[in-house]
mmCIF file of C-alpha atoms in Angstrom:
data_model
loop_
_atom_site.group_PDB
_atom_site.id
_atom_site.type_symbol
_atom_site.label_atom_id
_atom_site.label_comp_id
_atom_site.label_asym_id
_atom_site.label_seq_id
_atom_site.Cartn_x
_atom_site.Cartn_y
_atom_site.Cartn_z
ATOM 1 C CA LEU A 1 125.107 82.933 -11.443
ATOM 2 C CA GLY A 2 122.163 83.426 -9.127
ATOM 3 C CA ARG A 3 124.308 82.065 -6.301
ATOM 4 C CA LEU A 4 127.136 84.549 -6.937
ATOM 5 C CA ASN A 5 127.216 88.004 -5.407
ATOM 6 C CA MET A 6 130.043 90.436 -6.188
ATOM 7 C CA VAL A 7 130.713 94.021 -5.126
ATOM 8 C CA ASN A 8 133.484 96.107 -6.722
ATOM 9 C CA VAL A 9 134.484 99.549 -5.484
ATOM 10 C CA VAL A 10 137.026 101.993 -6.922
ATOM 11 C CA GLN A 11 137.636 105.286 -5.127
ATOM 12 C CA PHE A 12 139.961 108.131 -6.040
ATOM 13 C CA ARG A 13 140.646 111.069 -3.744
ATOM 14 C CA ASP A 14 142.487 114.279 -4.634
ATOM 15 C CA ASN A 15 142.784 116.921 -1.897
ATOM 16 C CA GLN A 16 144.498 120.251 -2.333
ATOM 17 C CA THR A 17 146.562 121.816 0.447
ATOM 18 C CA VAL A 18 144.818 123.854 3.119
ATOM 19 C CA PHE A 19 147.270 126.159 4.892
ATOM 20 C CA SER A 20 146.839 127.494 8.403
ATOM 21 C CA ARG A 21 146.762 130.985 6.914
ATOM 22 C CA ASP A 22 143.692 130.068 4.834
ATOM 23 C CA ARG A 23 141.365 129.984 7.848
ATOM 24 C CA GLU A 24 140.889 132.857 10.276
ATOM 25 C CA TRP A 25 140.754 130.563 13.314
ATOM 26 C CA THR A 26 144.062 128.813 12.477
ATOM 27 C CA ASP A 27 145.985 131.872 11.284
ATOM 28 C CA LYS A 28 147.188 132.779 14.773
ATOM 29 C CA GLY A 29 150.410 130.831 15.376
ATOM 30 C CA PHE A 30 153.419 132.764 16.709
ATOM 31 C CA SER A 31 156.800 131.616 18.049
ATOM 32 C CA THR A 32 159.611 133.402 19.892
ATOM 33 C CA ILE A 33 162.161 131.641 17.682
ATOM 34 C CA GLY A 34 162.369 133.747 14.557
ATOM 35 C CA SER A 35 164.523 134.949 11.699
ATOM 36 C CA PRO A 36 166.034 137.404 12.552
ATOM 37 C CA GLY A 37 166.613 135.604 15.822
ATOM 38 C CA SER A 38 167.431 136.407 19.443
ATOM 39 C CA TYR A 39 170.479 135.996 21.662
ATOM 40 C CA ARG A 40 171.110 135.847 25.403
ATOM 41 C CA ASP A 41 173.651 137.922 27.276
ATOM 42 C CA PRO A 42 175.807 136.562 30.162
ATOM 43 C CA ASN A 43 173.212 137.809 32.679
ATOM 44 C CA GLY A 44 170.556 135.561 31.130
ATOM 45 C CA LEU A 45 168.567 138.345 29.479
ATOM 46 C CA TRP A 46 167.397 137.826 25.899
ATOM 47 C CA HIS A 47 167.808 140.439 23.164
ATOM 48 C CA ALA A 48 166.133 140.569 19.762
ATOM 49 C CA ASP A 49 168.435 140.728 16.756
ATOM 50 C CA PRO A 50 169.033 144.419 15.878
ATOM 51 C CA ASN A 51 167.636 143.633 12.402
ATOM 52 C CA CYS A 52 164.280 142.503 13.837
ATOM 53 C CA PRO A 53 161.415 144.791 12.676
ATOM 54 C CA PRO A 54 159.968 146.719 15.648
ATOM 55 C CA ASP A 55 156.453 145.312 15.151
ATOM 56 C CA ARG A 56 157.808 141.770 15.573
ATOM 57 C CA ILE A 57 159.626 142.307 18.874
ATOM 58 C CA GLN A 58 157.946 140.568 21.825
ATOM 59 C CA HIS A 59 158.732 141.933 25.276
ATOM 60 C CA THR A 60 158.755 139.365 28.106
ATOM 61 C CA PRO A 61 160.167 139.154 31.665
ATOM 62 C CA LYS A 62 163.020 137.085 30.196
ATOM 63 C CA GLY A 63 163.885 139.783 27.661
ATOM 64 C CA ASP A 64 163.017 140.613 24.062
ATOM 65 C CA PHE A 65 162.444 138.057 21.318
ATOM 66 C CA CYS A 66 161.973 138.417 17.585
ATOM 67 C CA ARG A 67 158.657 136.757 16.813
ATOM 68 C CA PHE A 68 157.861 134.499 13.891
ATOM 69 C CA LYS A 69 154.398 133.696 12.519
ATOM 70 C CA TYR A 70 154.651 129.988 11.714
ATOM 71 C CA SER A 71 150.992 129.717 10.676
ATOM 72 C CA ASP A 72 151.923 131.527 7.446
ATOM 73 C CA PHE A 73 153.782 128.389 6.363
ATOM 74 C CA SER A 74 152.223 125.334 8.019
ATOM 75 C CA THR A 75 149.532 123.098 6.530
ATOM 76 C CA GLU A 76 146.300 122.113 8.264
ATOM 77 C CA LEU A 77 145.476 119.512 5.595
ATOM 78 C CA PRO A 78 148.112 118.114 3.224
ATOM 79 C CA THR A 79 148.133 117.651 -0.510
ATOM 80 C CA LEU A 80 146.734 114.135 -0.859
ATOM 81 C CA GLN A 81 146.159 111.651 -3.690
ATOM 82 C CA GLN A 82 144.651 108.286 -2.837
ATOM 83 C CA LEU A 83 143.454 105.356 -4.955
ATOM 84 C CA SER A 84 141.510 102.517 -3.312
ATOM 85 C CA ILE A 85 140.027 99.352 -4.822
ATOM 86 C CA LEU A 86 137.910 96.659 -3.194
ATOM 87 C CA ASN A 87 136.333 93.403 -4.347
ATOM 88 C CA GLU A 88 134.026 91.372 -2.134
ATOM 89 C CA THR A 89 132.590 88.109 -3.466
ATOM 90 C CA THR A 90 130.283 85.494 -1.960
ATOM 91 C CA PHE A 91 129.210 82.215 -3.578
ATOM 92 C CA GLU A 92 126.510 79.871 -2.274
ATOM 93 C CA LEU A 93 127.999 76.439 -2.773
ATOM 94 C CA ASN A 94 124.777 74.845 -1.537
ATOM 95 C CA SER A 95 122.020 75.585 0.962
ATOM 96 C CA ARG A 96 124.391 75.081 3.888
ATOM 97 C CA VAL A 97 127.758 76.376 2.697
ATOM 98 C CA LYS A 98 128.649 79.875 1.507
ATOM 99 C CA LEU A 99 132.158 80.767 0.311
ATOM 100 C CA LYS A 100 133.504 84.306 0.669
ATOM 101 C CA ALA A 101 136.522 86.241 -0.556
ATOM 102 C CA ARG A 102 137.665 89.832 -0.171
ATOM 103 C CA ALA A 103 140.624 91.681 -1.681
ATOM 104 C CA GLY A 104 141.471 95.345 -1.404
ATOM 105 C CA GLY A 105 144.330 97.779 -1.743
ATOM 106 C CA THR A 106 145.125 101.436 -1.204
ATOM 107 C CA GLN A 107 147.912 103.622 -2.512
ATOM 108 C CA LYS A 108 148.209 107.022 -0.839
ATOM 109 C CA SER A 109 150.607 109.941 -1.208
ATOM 110 C CA ALA A 110 150.501 112.986 1.065
ATOM 111 C CA GLN A 111 152.758 116.008 1.416
ATOM 112 C CA TRP A 112 152.881 118.116 4.567
ATOM 113 C CA SER A 113 154.593 121.482 4.942
ATOM 114 C CA PHE A 114 155.688 123.026 8.211
ATOM 115 C CA ALA A 115 157.361 126.311 9.083
ATOM 116 C CA PRO A 116 161.163 126.512 8.725
ATOM 117 C CA ALA A 117 162.974 124.635 11.480
ATOM 118 C CA PRO A 118 163.512 126.441 14.810
ATOM 119 C CA GLY A 119 166.691 125.878 16.770
ATOM 120 C CA THR A 120 168.659 126.895 19.834
ATOM 121 C CA PHE A 121 172.425 127.035 19.332
ATOM 122 C CA THR A 122 175.374 127.842 21.588
ATOM 123 C CA LEU A 123 178.119 129.737 19.802
ATOM 124 C CA ASN A 124 181.708 129.687 21.011
ATOM 125 C CA ALA A 125 183.341 132.905 22.192
ATOM 126 C CA ALA A 126 185.085 133.604 18.876
ATOM 127 C CA ALA A 127 181.864 133.400 16.871
ATOM 128 C CA ALA A 128 179.955 135.391 19.492
ATOM 129 C CA ASP A 129 182.607 138.142 19.456
ATOM 130 C CA GLN A 130 182.532 138.270 15.661
ATOM 131 C CA ALA A 131 178.807 139.031 15.741
ATOM 132 C CA ASN A 132 179.575 142.130 17.855
ATOM 133 C CA LEU A 133 176.061 142.407 19.297
ATOM 134 C CA PRO A 134 174.857 144.924 21.907
ATOM 135 C CA GLY A 135 174.893 143.471 25.426
ATOM 136 C CA HIS A 136 177.312 140.653 24.664
ATOM 137 C CA THR A 137 180.425 140.333 26.823
ATOM 138 C CA PRO A 138 183.556 139.663 24.716
ATOM 139 C CA GLY A 139 185.222 136.329 25.352
ATOM 140 C CA GLN A 140 181.991 134.611 26.402
ATOM 141 C CA PRO A 141 179.934 131.991 24.523
ATOM 142 C CA MET A 142 176.437 132.999 23.479
ATOM 143 C CA GLU A 143 173.123 131.173 23.278
ATOM 144 C CA VAL A 144 171.108 131.917 20.147
ATOM 145 C CA ARG A 145 167.509 131.255 19.092
ATOM 146 C CA TYR A 146 167.195 131.210 15.310
ATOM 147 C CA ARG A 147 164.840 129.835 12.667
ATOM 148 C CA LEU A 148 166.353 128.343 9.520
ATOM 149 C CA THR A 149 164.294 130.254 6.963
ATOM 150 C CA ASP A 150 167.355 130.035 4.700
ATOM 151 C CA LEU A 151 166.536 126.353 4.119
ATOM 152 C CA GLY A 152 162.846 126.917 3.371
ATOM 153 C CA THR A 153 159.838 125.112 4.784
ATOM 154 C CA ARG A 154 160.079 121.615 6.208
ATOM 155 C CA ASP A 155 158.350 119.473 3.601
ATOM 156 C CA THR A 156 157.530 115.850 4.299
ATOM 157 C CA GLN A 157 156.368 113.266 1.743
ATOM 158 C CA VAL A 158 154.427 110.272 3.078
ATOM 159 C CA ASN A 159 153.774 107.311 0.748
ATOM 160 C CA THR A 160 151.627 104.395 1.890
ATOM 161 C CA LEU A 161 150.792 101.139 0.109
ATOM 162 C CA SER A 162 148.434 98.693 1.804
ATOM 163 C CA TYR A 163 146.508 95.590 0.806
ATOM 164 C CA ASN A 164 144.327 92.947 2.445
ATOM 165 C CA LEU A 165 143.144 89.481 1.448
ATOM 166 C CA LEU A 166 140.507 87.240 3.040
ATOM 167 C CA LEU A 167 139.224 83.754 2.176
ATOM 168 C CA GLY A 168 136.620 81.886 4.151
ATOM 169 C CA SER A 169 133.333 80.061 4.358
ATOM 170 C CA VAL A 170 130.168 80.134 6.423
ATOM 171 C CA ILE A 171 128.616 76.717 7.206
ATOM 172 C CA GLN A 172 125.088 76.395 8.565
ATOM 173 C CA LEU A 173 125.076 73.785 11.355
ATOM 174 C CA GLY A 174 121.350 73.897 12.073
ATOM 175 C CA LYS A 175 119.257 75.036 15.041
ATOM 176 C CA GLY A 176 120.454 78.623 14.571
ATOM 177 C CA TRP A 177 124.149 77.770 14.714
ATOM 178 C CA GLU A 178 126.719 78.535 12.017
ATOM 179 C CA LEU A 179 130.462 78.026 11.689
ATOM 180 C CA ASP A 180 132.529 80.871 10.213
ATOM 181 C CA VAL A 181 136.011 79.799 9.023
ATOM 182 C CA SER A 182 138.358 82.346 7.490
ATOM 183 C CA ALA A 183 141.998 83.325 6.972
ATOM 184 C CA SER A 184 143.236 86.807 6.187
ATOM 185 C CA HIS A 185 146.421 88.722 5.526
ATOM 186 C CA ASN A 186 146.934 92.501 5.873
ATOM 187 C CA ASN A 187 150.061 94.435 4.922
ATOM 188 C CA VAL A 188 150.985 98.127 5.154
ATOM 189 C CA ASP A 189 154.208 99.672 3.810
ATOM 190 C CA ASN A 190 154.880 103.285 4.771
ATOM 191 C CA LYS A 191 157.701 105.672 3.840
ATOM 192 C CA ASP A 192 157.969 109.034 5.607
ATOM 193 C CA GLU A 193 160.665 111.256 4.067
ATOM 194 C CA GLY A 194 161.699 114.820 4.802
ATOM 195 C CA ILE A 195 162.341 116.228 1.331
ATOM 196 C CA ASN A 196 163.265 119.799 2.241
ATOM 197 C CA GLY A 197 164.088 122.138 5.093
ATOM 198 C CA TYR A 198 165.738 119.732 7.558
ATOM 199 C CA ALA A 199 169.255 120.223 8.903
ATOM 200 C CA LEU A 200 171.667 118.756 11.438
ATOM 201 C CA THR A 201 172.098 120.973 14.519
ATOM 202 C CA GLN A 202 175.811 120.189 14.825
ATOM 203 C CA LYS A 203 176.493 121.167 11.206
ATOM 204 C CA VAL A 204 174.505 124.401 11.588
ATOM 205 C CA THR A 205 176.505 125.295 14.696
ATOM 206 C CA GLU A 206 179.790 124.476 12.957
ATOM 207 C CA ALA A 207 178.855 126.611 9.932
ATOM 208 C CA ILE A 208 178.090 129.590 12.173
ATOM 209 C CA GLU A 209 181.140 129.162 14.424
ATOM 210 C CA SER A 210 183.502 128.773 11.485
ATOM 211 C CA GLY A 211 182.512 132.204 10.226
ATOM 212 C CA ALA A 212 181.047 130.787 7.021
ATOM 213 C CA CYS A 213 177.589 131.940 8.087
ATOM 214 C CA ASN A 214 176.799 135.099 9.989
ATOM 215 C CA ILE A 215 173.138 134.836 10.957
ATOM 216 C CA PHE A 216 173.206 138.403 12.303
ATOM 217 C CA ASP A 217 174.237 140.118 9.068
ATOM 218 C CA GLY A 218 170.668 140.940 8.024
ATOM 219 C CA SER A 219 170.996 139.039 4.746
ATOM 220 C CA ALA A 220 167.701 137.932 3.219
ATOM 221 C CA LYS A 221 169.129 134.579 2.087
ATOM 222 C CA ARG A 222 172.191 132.600 3.144
ATOM 223 C CA THR A 223 173.190 129.716 0.898
ATOM 224 C CA CYS A 224 176.042 128.918 3.297
ATOM 225 C CA LEU A 225 173.652 126.718 5.279
ATOM 226 C CA ASN A 226 172.925 124.433 2.317
ATOM 227 C CA GLY A 227 175.679 122.075 3.435
ATOM 228 C CA THR A 228 173.839 121.411 6.693
ATOM 229 C CA LYS A 229 170.820 119.801 5.001
ATOM 230 C CA TYR A 230 169.807 116.203 5.402
ATOM 231 C CA ARG A 231 166.795 114.081 4.423
ATOM 232 C CA PRO A 232 165.328 112.106 7.333
ATOM 233 C CA VAL A 233 163.652 108.877 6.198
ATOM 234 C CA GLU A 234 161.514 106.473 8.189
ATOM 235 C CA THR A 235 160.333 103.256 6.548
ATOM 236 C CA THR A 236 157.902 100.965 8.338
ATOM 237 C CA ASN A 237 156.093 97.733 7.549
ATOM 238 C CA SER A 238 153.123 96.239 9.340
ATOM 239 C CA SER A 239 151.929 92.738 8.520
ATOM 240 C CA LEU A 240 149.138 90.732 10.163
ATOM 241 C CA THR A 241 147.964 87.242 9.293
ATOM 242 C CA THR A 242 145.000 85.669 11.062
ATOM 243 C CA ALA A 243 143.021 82.448 10.898
#
């Protein structure tokens, strides 16, 4: 046993969410795409939704926009749980040869939250006329800037599972020389999934143009956009074997 050396490490990490609003220096994010939103007249001038509170209207050379403070919703650090284990073993076979082995793995889960999705939509003339907004010319399409607060925050779940294995030996050749022979394998599986708050632009536009959703009615919540939701998923695998 005097020739055997073994190190075992177990680490658990549990981080709570830190929002942008929790720190004075990060609680400063504003956007000109809000809810209520803004619309552009045929002359190219932007107008804030009539339902926009006066203290949220931003005046610019391009017109007036209804501001949105996205730092009230976004995370600076995500909710995170992580478990890591590691074993590293060396064994002196004799005075010249040392065997080594290493095995480790990590399982990590993190959840990010971002402000509701911003979007720019072009409504057809019928939908634009139905909104009956000041400055709009009847019979003309209308460009709209609107944030989908109706769908809630954009929440993303990221799950990662990784492991690594190594086997090798160190052989003393004499006169200060040694030969290091090893083989290793590393693997990382990652799944990035949007679990809430994401929508397809085409479906949002269709819902508004069909008359099913009037984003200028001043309603606090519109469930008519629920049918536009989707869950984006990205799955990746990285594998590396060396000798």
